[in-house]
Every structure is written in structure tokens, then in C-alpha cells.
């Protein structure tokens, strides 16, 4: 029974890692097609990708859109979570449901709705409009994470600060936010990666300047090419880097 | 702080988020509903209050077929993913030594961190005519000519299952480790065999978690455009692919909106079905 278990685990890992292994291996292909037989290794496709102006522009755009939209989503989500967790307001339950609702709607539908809105309002498509869409999908996420992590501990610290004469803004900035730092960072990085990897909203809501996933999409239209493998491996490396940084920065501090 | 001031402060804090979602989530949805009831004549949207788009969707086989295809693929993906992920989560939770579990989990979801678009493309490399699988099978002499694995429903389902096995393993694992071992012990004391314990104790206890994961799978799979577009090969089109086609080829926003609302209705129905099932289980 145990042998069977280990066998299944090995098989599952084979399945899970197969596409990633093939992707990375053939990014080093010395030839025009990323399929067997493997010739190489060669770094020519990395050179080609890192020297490609459009892809690097896309990378830059993605970083800008992801960092800004995640920041705005975090700010709005944090304020809303604080309001619903700390202030007794009528209709709290309803507001909480409304703030989480976008999580259950397909990105495609959110993108289509925003596209109709911007068309009707005569607003041209740009990285800004894609950023607006990314805030819509990430605000509920940030709200949910922060709302779940607001506890009694912070409440007493906030009350103490208020009794000592701190204004509401100072309480938020100097007491609440720092006490929630781990959740804030986690929410930010999660929102960042969701925006960074998001395709359909960025595809429908951008025009001339586009994000990296959209740029990769147009690259794929020309068929199989090791360039797609190379840029895919670069994205993988960046994401894993962010993940490792998050582990080192956030979770090490939380654990006693 | 007095009551009135506190309430004012609360409203000030929650207002920006609510306004944002009203402007960029509720309002767009209202516009979409309006569009779905409009007519599309020539290349112009003519405001109207008609159900023509909905009627056309359900009567035109090429459109309605998209919903059927989407439902079939999603059902297949959900079932296969749960069946594959449950034993994997089980093995990680109960067979892998405690201090290795975290590492094994991190490894399990490592491919999450490749870009979604690129992951589907990677499966194209694996399953394609000259791909790794065909190469291996031919090398071993199992087959003589390459199988057409890509550009089929099989490829789409494989790409989806890969993604959702990772997701479901995570959610089911979280459920399994929360179970107290006392349940299994009590069942054993009462004379239940290993299978009976699983069937009557462990499985019902983890069912809410499995259902949550399955629902998530359903929602994400139904609405996804990328995986079928890259791997499906265009022989049969899913609902999201048809929606994108309405937009791309003809700019038919009314029809696209109607189809998006139908997609949303299907997901909502699935949610209601799941929610009822969950409540029944808790009784």
C-alpha cells in the first residue's frame, strides 16, 4: 500500500512537472523548433528575447500595471476591511457580499463589461483601462484577506492610540497598517501576481501599449518557437524569485 | 468617539471601494444587460428591449453547441481533477513525513508560477505531432505514426486538469490535515475496516472542502478562453471562444453580452446547486 502511494506521488509529480520541464529544456534548443531531438544547449533564444524591444516593453508595462493596480486594490481593500471590521454600519453583511461578489465572476465577463463601459463613455483603451480592470479583480481579494486577519489585538491597540489623542488617519497609518503588515504584504504580492499573469482583461482593454501576457500571446500566433520557451522560462524565474522573496520577507517574521 | 462620528468615519473608509465597484463592476454589468436586449443591425447597435439574442442563442445550433461543449469539458475536467487530486492530497497528508509536507506542497504547485498562457503552450509542445509524448511512444515502438493528441478535446482537458489538480490538491490537503485522527480511531474501534472508515467517516468530513474546490474549478474552467483556444484546435468551440468570436469578427456586442450573461447564469445555477448540497451535508 505504501509503495503504491510513493509510486502515485512520483507519477503525479511527473505529470505536474512535464510541461515545465519541456518548456525550460527546449528554451535552450539550438534550432528553430522547440521539439525533440534536443540540440544544444544554446542561449541564442534568451539573447533574442532579452534583446526584443516589444517583449521588454511588455515586461515593463506589466510591472507598472501590476505594481500600481495592486497598490490601489490594497489601499481600497484595506480601508473597506477596516470600516466593516471596526465601525458598526448598517448593512454590513450586504456590503461584505457586494465587495466579494466580483470573485465569482469570470474575468472574461468583467472585461467585456468594462469594454462596453469604456466604449460608451468614449474612453480610449490603454494600460490605464487594463489597470482599472485589475483593481476590480484584486480589490475583493485584498479585502477578503485583510478582513479575515483583523483581530481583537489591533482593536485594543487602536483604542489606546485614540485615547492618547491620535487622529483617525494616524491610527490607521501608525497602528493598524503596521500590525497587519504580514497580511498586507501577502495580499499585495498575491494581487501583484494575479495582475502580472492576467491575460483576458489586459487583452480586451489595451490597444497600442500592451502587457507581457498579451505580447506573448501574439508571439504564439506565429506557431511553435523556442523564443516562447525562453520568455516563458524568464517569467517563471521572475515569479519564483518573487515567491522566494515573499517567503523570506514575510513568513519568516510571522513565525515565532 | 461618539456614534455619529464613528459612523461617518466608517462610511468614509468603505465609500471608495464601493464607488469603485459600482462604477467598474455594477455599471458595466448593467450596460451589458442593456446591450444583450438590444438589436444588432448591419454593424450598428440599436437600443431595444427584445429577447432576440437569447432566443437566437438557444435556437441556433452553432451557438448553443458552445454551451454544451463548455459544460461537457468542464464536467470532465472537474471529475478527473478531483479523482486525481484526492489521492495525491491524501498521500501528502498521511504518508509524507510531517517536516517534508511543506516542501512537497510547494513543489506540487510550482508550475502555478509559470504564466498561464505559457503553460497551455507548454502542453502544446508536449502533446504536439513532433512532441515529447509522440517522440517517446515512437521511440519505444508503441506506435508507428504520431498520434494527433493536440488540437483535440483531449488536449484541452489535459491542460485544464494539470492546472486544477494543483489547485484541488492544495484545498483537499488543507481539509485532510484539519481532521482529528480521533475520527479514524473511533471508527476503527467500532469495527470499521479501512475502506469503511474512509467511505463513511473521512470522505463525508472532507466533502465540503472538495465541493468548494470543485465549484472553483467549475467557475474558472467554464469561463476560460486561453486553454481551449491554444489546445483545442478550433474543431469545437467553447462558450468563451464563441463570445470572443462575436467581438472579434463582427463587433456584435449585443450577442456577446447575451452569451456572457448566459455564462454567468450557468455559474450561478451551479453555485446554488453546490450550496444546497453543502447545507444538506451539514444536517
Coordinates of C-alpha atoms in Angstrom, one line a residue:
Chain A
X1 CA 0.0 0.0 0.0
X2 CA 2.8 2.4 0.9
X3 CA 4.8 1.5 -2.2
X4 CA 1.7 2.2 -4.2
X5 CA 1.5 5.6 -2.5
X6 CA 5.0 6.6 -3.4
X7 CA 4.5 5.3 -6.9
X8 CA 1.4 7.5 -7.3
X9 CA 3.3 10.5 -5.9
X10 CA 6.1 10.0 -8.4
X11 CA 3.6 9.7 -11.3
X12 CA 1.7 12.8 -10.2
X13 CA 4.9 14.8 -10.0
X14 CA 5.9 13.6 -13.4
X15 CA 2.6 14.8 -14.8
X16 CA 2.8 18.1 -12.9
X17 CA 6.4 18.9 -14.0
X18 CA 6.3 17.5 -17.5
X19 CA 5.2 20.7 -19.3
X20 CA 7.5 23.0 -17.2
X21 CA 10.5 20.7 -17.8
X22 CA 9.8 20.6 -21.6
X23 CA 9.3 24.3 -21.6
X24 CA 12.6 25.1 -19.9
X25 CA 14.6 22.3 -21.7
X26 CA 13.7 23.5 -25.2
X27 CA 14.3 27.1 -24.3
X28 CA 18.0 26.0 -24.7
X29 CA 17.3 24.4 -28.1
X30 CA 19.8 25.1 -30.8
X31 CA 17.4 25.1 -33.7
X32 CA 14.2 26.6 -35.0
X33 CA 11.7 24.2 -33.4
X34 CA 11.2 23.5 -29.6
X35 CA 10.6 19.8 -30.1
X36 CA 12.8 16.7 -30.0
X37 CA 15.5 15.9 -30.8
X38 CA 17.2 18.3 -28.4
X39 CA 20.3 20.1 -29.8
X40 CA 22.2 22.4 -27.7
X41 CA 22.4 23.8 -25.1
X42 CA 22.3 27.3 -26.6
X43 CA 21.5 30.7 -25.2
X44 CA 20.6 32.3 -28.5
X45 CA 16.8 32.4 -27.8
X46 CA 17.4 34.1 -24.5
X47 CA 19.6 36.7 -26.3
X48 CA 16.8 37.1 -28.9
X49 CA 14.1 37.5 -26.3
X50 CA 16.0 39.9 -24.0
X51 CA 17.0 42.0 -27.0
X52 CA 13.4 42.1 -28.3
X53 CA 12.1 45.7 -27.8
X54 CA 8.4 44.7 -27.8
X55 CA 8.7 41.9 -25.3
X56 CA 10.9 44.0 -23.0
X57 CA 8.4 46.9 -23.3
X58 CA 5.6 44.4 -22.4
X59 CA 7.6 43.3 -19.4
X60 CA 8.0 46.9 -18.3
X61 CA 4.3 47.6 -18.8
X62 CA 3.3 44.5 -16.9
X63 CA 5.5 45.5 -13.9
X64 CA 4.0 49.0 -13.9
X65 CA 0.3 47.9 -14.2
X66 CA 0.8 45.1 -11.6
X67 CA 2.6 47.3 -9.0
X68 CA 0.2 50.2 -9.3
X69 CA -3.1 48.3 -9.6
X70 CA -2.1 46.0 -6.7
X71 CA -1.3 49.1 -4.6
X72 CA -4.7 50.7 -5.3
X73 CA -6.5 47.4 -4.7
X74 CA -4.7 47.0 -1.4
X75 CA -5.5 50.6 -0.3
X76 CA -9.2 50.4 -1.2
X77 CA -9.5 46.9 0.2
X78 CA -7.7 47.8 3.5
X79 CA -9.9 50.8 4.0
X80 CA -13.1 48.8 3.4
X81 CA -12.0 46.0 5.6
X82 CA -11.2 48.4 8.4
X83 CA -14.6 50.1 8.0
X84 CA -16.5 46.8 8.1
X85 CA -14.5 45.2 10.9
X86 CA -14.3 48.2 13.2
X87 CA -17.2 50.5 12.6
X88 CA -20.7 49.5 13.2
X89 CA -22.5 50.3 10.0
X90 CA -26.0 49.4 8.8
X91 CA -26.0 46.8 6.0
X92 CA -22.5 45.4 6.8
X93 CA -23.5 42.0 5.7
X94 CA -24.8 43.3 2.3
X95 CA -21.7 45.4 1.8
X96 CA -19.4 42.5 2.6
X97 CA -21.2 40.4 0.0
X98 CA -21.0 43.2 -2.6
X99 CA -17.3 43.6 -2.0
X100 CA -16.6 39.9 -2.6
X101 CA -19.0 39.4 -5.5
X102 CA -16.5 40.0 -8.3
X103 CA -14.5 37.0 -7.2
X104 CA -17.3 34.7 -8.5
X105 CA -17.5 36.3 -12.0
X106 CA -15.3 35.2 -14.9
X107 CA -12.6 37.6 -15.9
X108 CA -14.0 37.4 -19.4
X109 CA -17.3 38.9 -18.3
X110 CA -15.6 41.6 -16.2
X111 CA -13.5 42.5 -19.3
X112 CA -16.5 42.5 -21.6
X113 CA -18.5 44.8 -19.3
X114 CA -15.6 47.2 -18.9
X115 CA -15.0 47.3 -22.6
X116 CA -18.7 48.2 -23.2
X117 CA -18.5 50.9 -20.5
X118 CA -15.4 52.5 -21.9
X119 CA -16.8 52.3 -25.5
X120 CA -19.9 54.0 -24.3
X121 CA -18.1 56.7 -22.3
X122 CA -15.7 57.3 -25.2
X123 CA -12.6 56.4 -23.1
X124 CA -9.7 55.2 -25.2
X125 CA -8.1 51.9 -24.3
X126 CA -4.7 52.0 -22.7
X127 CA -2.7 50.5 -19.9
X128 CA -4.8 52.6 -17.5
X129 CA -8.0 50.9 -18.6
X130 CA -6.4 47.5 -18.1
X131 CA -5.2 48.6 -14.7
X132 CA -8.8 49.6 -13.7
X133 CA -9.9 46.1 -14.6
X134 CA -7.1 44.6 -12.5
X135 CA -8.2 46.7 -9.5
X136 CA -11.7 45.3 -9.9
X137 CA -10.5 41.7 -9.7
X138 CA -7.9 42.3 -6.9
X139 CA -9.9 44.6 -4.6
X140 CA -12.2 41.8 -3.4
X141 CA -9.1 39.6 -2.9
X142 CA -7.3 42.2 -0.7
X143 CA -10.5 43.0 1.1
X144 CA -11.1 39.3 2.0
X145 CA -7.6 38.6 3.1
X146 CA -7.4 41.7 5.3
X147 CA -10.9 41.4 6.7
X148 CA -10.1 37.9 7.8
X149 CA -6.9 38.9 9.6
X150 CA -8.3 41.8 11.6
X151 CA -8.4 40.7 15.2
X152 CA -9.1 41.9 18.7
X153 CA -5.4 42.6 19.3
X154 CA -5.4 45.5 16.9
X155 CA -8.7 46.9 18.2
X156 CA -7.2 47.4 21.7
X157 CA -4.1 49.0 20.3
X158 CA -6.2 51.3 18.2
X159 CA -8.4 52.3 21.1
X160 CA -5.3 53.0 23.2
X161 CA -3.8 55.2 20.5
X162 CA -7.1 57.1 20.1
X163 CA -7.3 57.6 23.9
X164 CA -3.8 59.1 23.7
X165 CA -5.1 61.7 21.2
X166 CA -4.2 60.2 17.8
X167 CA -6.4 61.2 14.9
X168 CA -8.1 58.5 12.8
X169 CA -5.6 58.8 9.9
X170 CA -2.7 58.5 12.2
X171 CA -4.2 55.4 13.9
X172 CA -4.6 53.8 10.6
X173 CA -1.2 54.6 9.3
X174 CA 0.8 54.1 12.5
X175 CA -1.1 51.3 14.4
X176 CA -3.4 49.3 12.1
X177 CA -1.3 49.1 9.0
X178 CA 1.9 48.1 10.7
X179 CA 0.2 45.5 12.8
X180 CA -1.3 44.0 9.7
X181 CA 2.0 44.1 7.8
X182 CA 2.3 40.4 7.0
X183 CA -1.3 40.1 5.7
X184 CA -0.8 43.4 3.8
X185 CA 2.3 42.1 2.1
X186 CA 0.7 38.8 1.3
X187 CA -2.3 40.5 -0.2
X188 CA -0.1 42.9 -2.2
X189 CA 2.0 40.1 -3.7
X190 CA -1.0 37.9 -4.5
X191 CA -2.7 40.9 -6.2
X192 CA 0.6 41.6 -8.0
X193 CA 1.0 38.1 -9.4
X194 CA -2.7 38.0 -10.4
X195 CA -2.3 41.2 -12.4
X196 CA 1.1 40.2 -13.7
X197 CA -0.2 36.9 -15.2
X198 CA -3.7 38.1 -16.2
X199 CA -4.4 37.8 -19.9
X200 CA -8.0 38.3 -21.0
X201 CA -8.7 41.7 -19.3
X202 CA -5.4 43.0 -20.5
X203 CA -6.1 41.7 -24.0
X204 CA -9.5 43.3 -24.3
X205 CA -8.8 46.6 -22.5
X206 CA -5.4 47.6 -24.0
X207 CA -4.7 48.9 -27.5
X208 CA -1.2 50.1 -28.5
X209 CA 0.8 49.6 -25.3
X210 CA 0.2 46.0 -24.1
X211 CA 1.3 43.9 -21.2
X212 CA 3.6 40.9 -21.3
X213 CA 0.9 38.1 -21.4
X214 CA -0.7 39.9 -24.4
X215 CA 2.7 40.2 -26.1
X216 CA 3.4 36.5 -25.5
X217 CA 0.0 35.7 -27.0
X218 CA 0.9 37.5 -30.2
X219 CA 4.2 35.7 -30.3
X220 CA 2.4 32.3 -30.0
X221 CA 0.3 33.2 -33.1
X222 CA 3.4 32.6 -35.3
X223 CA 3.4 28.9 -34.1
X224 CA 6.0 26.9 -32.1
X225 CA 9.2 28.8 -31.5
X226 CA 11.9 28.5 -28.8
X227 CA 11.5 32.2 -28.2
X228 CA 8.2 31.5 -26.5
X229 CA 10.0 28.9 -24.4
X230 CA 12.7 31.4 -23.5
X231 CA 10.3 34.2 -22.4
X232 CA 8.2 31.7 -20.6
X233 CA 11.2 30.5 -18.6
X234 CA 12.1 34.1 -17.8
X235 CA 8.6 34.7 -16.5
X236 CA 8.8 31.5 -14.4
X237 CA 12.1 32.6 -13.0
X238 CA 10.8 36.1 -12.0
X239 CA 7.7 34.6 -10.4
X240 CA 9.6 32.1 -8.4
X241 CA 12.0 34.9 -7.4
X242 CA 9.1 36.9 -6.1
X243 CA 7.8 33.8 -4.2
X244 CA 11.1 33.1 -2.6
X245 CA 11.5 36.8 -1.6
X246 CA 8.0 36.7 -0.1
X247 CA 8.8 33.6 1.9
X248 CA 12.0 35.2 3.3
X249 CA 10.4 38.6 3.9
X250 CA 7.0 37.9 5.3
X251 CA 6.6 34.4 6.6
X252 CA 9.9 34.2 8.4
X253 CA 8.9 37.2 10.5
X254 CA 5.5 35.8 11.3
X255 CA 6.6 32.6 12.8
X256 CA 7.9 32.9 16.3
Chain B
X1 CA -15.6 58.5 19.6
X2 CA -19.2 59.3 19.5
X3 CA -21.6 57.2 17.5
X4 CA -22.3 59.7 14.7
X5 CA -18.6 60.5 14.2
X6 CA -17.7 56.8 14.2
X7 CA -20.4 56.1 11.6
X8 CA -19.2 59.0 9.4
X9 CA -15.6 57.7 9.6
X10 CA -16.8 54.1 8.7
X11 CA -18.7 55.4 5.6
X12 CA -15.7 57.4 4.5
X13 CA -13.5 54.4 4.7
X14 CA -15.8 52.0 2.8
X15 CA -17.1 54.5 0.3
X16 CA -14.1 54.5 -2.1
X17 CA -14.2 50.7 -2.5
X18 CA -18.0 50.7 -3.0
X19 CA -17.8 53.5 -5.5
X20 CA -15.1 51.8 -7.4
X21 CA -17.0 48.6 -7.7
X22 CA -20.2 50.4 -8.6
X23 CA -18.5 52.3 -11.4
X24 CA -16.4 49.5 -12.8
X25 CA -18.4 46.3 -11.9
X26 CA -22.1 47.1 -11.3
X27 CA -22.4 49.8 -14.0
X28 CA -20.6 47.7 -16.7
X29 CA -22.9 44.8 -15.8
X30 CA -26.0 47.0 -16.2
X31 CA -24.7 48.2 -19.6
X32 CA -24.2 44.5 -20.6
X33 CA -27.7 43.6 -19.7
X34 CA -28.9 46.6 -21.7
X35 CA -26.8 45.6 -24.7
X36 CA -28.0 42.0 -24.5
X37 CA -31.5 43.2 -25.0
X38 CA -30.5 45.5 -28.0
X39 CA -30.5 44.5 -31.6
X40 CA -27.5 44.4 -33.9
X41 CA -28.4 45.7 -37.3
X42 CA -25.8 46.0 -40.0
X43 CA -22.9 47.0 -37.8
X44 CA -24.9 49.2 -35.5
X45 CA -26.2 48.6 -32.0
X46 CA -29.9 49.5 -32.0
X47 CA -31.3 50.0 -28.5
X48 CA -34.3 47.8 -27.9
X49 CA -36.0 45.7 -25.3
X50 CA -36.0 42.3 -27.1
X51 CA -35.1 38.8 -26.2
X52 CA -33.9 38.1 -29.7
X53 CA -30.3 37.5 -28.8
X54 CA -31.3 35.0 -26.2
X55 CA -33.8 33.2 -28.5
X56 CA -31.1 33.1 -31.2
X57 CA -28.6 31.6 -28.8
X58 CA -30.9 28.8 -27.9
X59 CA -32.2 28.1 -31.4
X60 CA -29.0 28.4 -33.4
X61 CA -27.2 25.1 -33.1
X62 CA -23.7 26.6 -33.7
X63 CA -24.1 28.9 -30.7
X64 CA -26.0 26.6 -28.4
X65 CA -23.4 23.9 -29.1
X66 CA -20.8 26.1 -27.4
X67 CA -22.6 25.9 -24.1
X68 CA -22.9 22.1 -24.4
X69 CA -19.2 21.7 -25.3
X70 CA -18.2 24.0 -22.4
X71 CA -20.4 22.0 -19.9
X72 CA -19.0 18.7 -21.2
X73 CA -15.4 19.8 -20.9
X74 CA -16.0 21.4 -17.5
X75 CA -17.7 18.3 -16.1
X76 CA -15.0 16.1 -17.4
X77 CA -12.2 18.3 -16.0
X78 CA -13.9 18.7 -12.6
X79 CA -14.4 14.9 -12.2
X80 CA -11.0 13.9 -13.4
X81 CA -9.2 16.6 -11.4
X82 CA -11.0 15.6 -8.1
X83 CA -10.3 11.9 -8.7
X84 CA -6.6 12.5 -9.4
X85 CA -6.1 15.2 -6.7
X86 CA -7.8 13.4 -3.8
X87 CA -5.3 10.5 -3.5
X88 CA -2.4 12.9 -4.1
X89 CA -3.6 15.1 -1.2
X90 CA -4.1 12.0 0.9
X91 CA -0.6 10.7 0.3
X92 CA 0.9 14.1 1.1
X93 CA -1.1 14.5 4.3
X94 CA -0.7 11.0 5.7
X95 CA 2.3 9.3 4.1
X96 CA 4.9 12.0 3.5
X97 CA 6.7 12.8 6.8
X98 CA 5.5 15.9 8.6
X99 CA 8.5 18.1 8.1
X100 CA 8.6 17.3 4.3
X101 CA 5.0 18.1 3.7
X102 CA 5.5 21.8 3.2
X103 CA 8.2 21.3 0.6
X104 CA 6.2 18.7 -1.3
X105 CA 3.2 21.1 -1.4
X106 CA 5.4 24.0 -2.6
X107 CA 6.7 21.7 -5.3
X108 CA 3.2 20.5 -6.2
X109 CA 2.1 24.0 -7.1
X110 CA 5.4 25.2 -8.5
X111 CA 4.1 25.2 -12.1
X112 CA 1.5 27.7 -11.0
X113 CA 4.2 30.3 -11.3
X114 CA 4.7 29.9 -15.0
X115 CA 2.5 32.2 -16.9
X116 CA -1.0 30.8 -17.6
X117 CA -0.7 31.4 -21.4
X118 CA 2.8 29.8 -21.5
X119 CA 1.6 26.7 -19.5
X120 CA -1.0 25.9 -22.2
X121 CA 1.6 26.4 -24.9
X122 CA 3.9 24.1 -23.0
X123 CA 1.3 21.4 -23.2
X124 CA 1.1 22.0 -27.0
X125 CA 4.9 21.2 -27.1
X126 CA 4.3 18.0 -25.0
X127 CA 1.3 16.7 -27.0
X128 CA 2.1 18.0 -30.5
X129 CA 2.8 15.9 -33.6
X130 CA 6.5 16.1 -33.1
X131 CA 6.2 16.5 -29.4
X132 CA 7.7 14.7 -26.4
X133 CA 4.9 12.2 -25.9
X134 CA 4.7 11.1 -29.5
X135 CA 8.5 11.0 -29.7
X136 CA 8.7 8.8 -26.6
X137 CA 6.0 6.4 -27.8
X138 CA 7.5 6.1 -31.3
X139 CA 11.0 5.7 -29.8
X140 CA 9.6 2.8 -27.7
X141 CA 8.0 1.3 -30.7
X142 CA 4.5 1.5 -29.2
X143 CA 3.2 3.4 -32.3
X144 CA 4.4 3.8 -35.8
X145 CA 2.9 7.2 -36.7
X146 CA 2.4 10.2 -34.4
X147 CA -1.0 10.4 -32.7
X148 CA -3.0 13.6 -33.1
X149 CA -3.1 14.5 -29.4
X150 CA -3.0 18.2 -29.7
X151 CA -5.8 20.2 -31.3
X152 CA -8.4 17.9 -29.7
X153 CA -10.7 17.9 -26.7
X154 CA -8.2 15.6 -25.0
X155 CA -5.5 18.3 -25.2
X156 CA -7.9 20.9 -23.7
X157 CA -8.9 18.6 -20.9
X158 CA -5.3 17.7 -20.2
X159 CA -4.2 21.3 -20.0
X160 CA -7.1 22.1 -17.6
X161 CA -6.6 19.0 -15.5
X162 CA -3.0 19.9 -15.0
X163 CA -3.9 23.3 -13.6
X164 CA -6.8 22.1 -11.4
X165 CA -5.0 19.1 -9.9
X166 CA -2.6 21.6 -8.4
X167 CA -5.4 23.8 -7.1
X168 CA -7.5 20.9 -5.7
X169 CA -4.6 19.1 -4.1
X170 CA -4.0 22.2 -2.1
X171 CA -7.6 22.7 -0.9
X172 CA -8.2 19.0 -0.2
X173 CA -4.9 18.7 1.7
X174 CA -5.9 21.7 3.8
X175 CA -9.1 19.8 4.7
X176 CA -7.4 16.4 5.4
X177 CA -4.8 17.8 7.8
X178 CA -7.5 19.5 9.8
X179 CA -9.2 16.2 10.6
X180 CA -8.5 14.9 14.0
X181 CA -7.1 11.4 13.9
X182 CA -9.6 10.5 16.6
X183 CA -12.4 10.1 14.0
X184 CA -10.5 7.3 12.2
X185 CA -9.6 5.8 15.6
X186 CA -13.2 5.8 16.8
X187 CA -14.3 4.2 13.5
X188 CA -11.7 1.5 13.9
X189 CA -12.6 0.9 17.5
X190 CA -16.2 0.4 16.4
X191 CA -15.0 -2.2 13.9
X192 CA -14.9 -0.4 10.6
X193 CA -12.3 -1.5 8.1
X194 CA -10.0 0.9 6.3
X195 CA -12.3 1.3 3.4
X196 CA -15.5 1.7 5.5
X197 CA -13.7 4.3 7.6
X198 CA -12.9 6.2 4.5
X199 CA -16.3 5.8 2.9
X200 CA -18.4 6.7 6.0
X201 CA -16.1 9.0 8.1
X202 CA -13.3 10.7 6.2
X203 CA -15.0 11.3 2.9
X204 CA -18.1 12.9 4.3
X205 CA -16.0 15.1 6.6
X206 CA -13.8 16.3 3.7
X207 CA -16.8 16.7 1.3
X208 CA -17.4 20.4 1.9
X209 CA -13.8 21.2 1.0
X210 CA -13.9 19.0 -2.1
X211 CA -17.1 20.7 -3.1
X212 CA -15.6 24.2 -2.6
X213 CA -12.6 23.2 -4.8
X214 CA -14.9 21.6 -7.4
X215 CA -17.0 24.7 -7.6
X216 CA -13.9 26.9 -8.0
X217 CA -12.8 24.5 -10.8
X218 CA -16.2 24.8 -12.5
X219 CA -16.2 28.6 -12.4
X220 CA -12.7 29.0 -13.7
X221 CA -13.0 26.3 -16.3
X222 CA -16.3 27.5 -17.7
X223 CA -15.0 31.0 -18.2
X224 CA -11.6 30.3 -19.6
X225 CA -10.7 31.3 -23.1
X226 CA -7.0 30.6 -23.3
X227 CA -6.7 26.8 -22.8
X228 CA -9.3 25.7 -25.4
X229 CA -8.1 28.4 -27.8
X230 CA -4.4 27.2 -27.6
X231 CA -5.0 23.5 -27.2
X232 CA -8.5 22.8 -28.6
X233 CA -7.6 23.3 -32.3
X234 CA -10.9 25.0 -33.3
X235 CA -12.8 21.9 -34.2
X236 CA -15.3 22.6 -31.5
X237 CA -15.6 25.9 -29.8
X238 CA -16.4 26.6 -26.1
X239 CA -18.7 29.4 -24.9
X240 CA -15.9 31.8 -24.1
X241 CA -14.4 31.2 -27.5
X242 CA -17.7 32.0 -29.2
X243 CA -18.1 35.1 -27.1
X244 CA -14.6 36.3 -28.3
X245 CA -15.6 35.5 -31.8
X246 CA -18.7 37.7 -31.6
X247 CA -16.5 40.5 -30.5
X248 CA -13.6 40.0 -32.9
X249 CA -15.2 39.2 -36.2
X250 CA -18.3 41.4 -36.2
X251 CA -18.2 43.5 -33.1
X252 CA -21.5 42.1 -32.1
X253 CA -21.6 43.4 -28.6
X254 CA -25.3 42.6 -28.0
X255 CA -24.8 38.9 -28.8
X256 CA -21.6 38.7 -26.9
X257 CA -23.3 40.3 -23.8
X258 CA -26.2 37.9 -24.0
X259 CA -23.8 35.0 -24.1
X260 CA -21.8 36.4 -21.2
X261 CA -25.0 36.7 -19.2
X262 CA -25.9 33.1 -20.0
X263 CA -22.5 32.0 -18.9
X264 CA -23.0 33.9 -15.6
X265 CA -26.4 32.3 -15.1
X266 CA -25.0 28.8 -15.6
X267 CA -22.3 29.5 -13.0
X268 CA -24.9 31.0 -10.6
X269 CA -27.0 27.9 -11.0
X270 CA -24.0 25.7 -10.3
X271 CA -23.4 27.7 -7.1
X272 CA -27.0 27.3 -6.0
X273 CA -26.8 23.6 -6.6
X274 CA -23.5 23.3 -4.7
X275 CA -24.7 25.5 -1.8
X276 CA -27.8 23.3 -1.3
X277 CA -25.7 20.2 -1.4
X278 CA -23.4 21.6 1.2
X279 CA -26.1 22.5 3.5
X280 CA -27.7 19.1 3.2
X281 CA -24.4 17.5 4.1
X282 CA -24.1 19.5 7.3
X283 CA -27.5 18.5 8.6

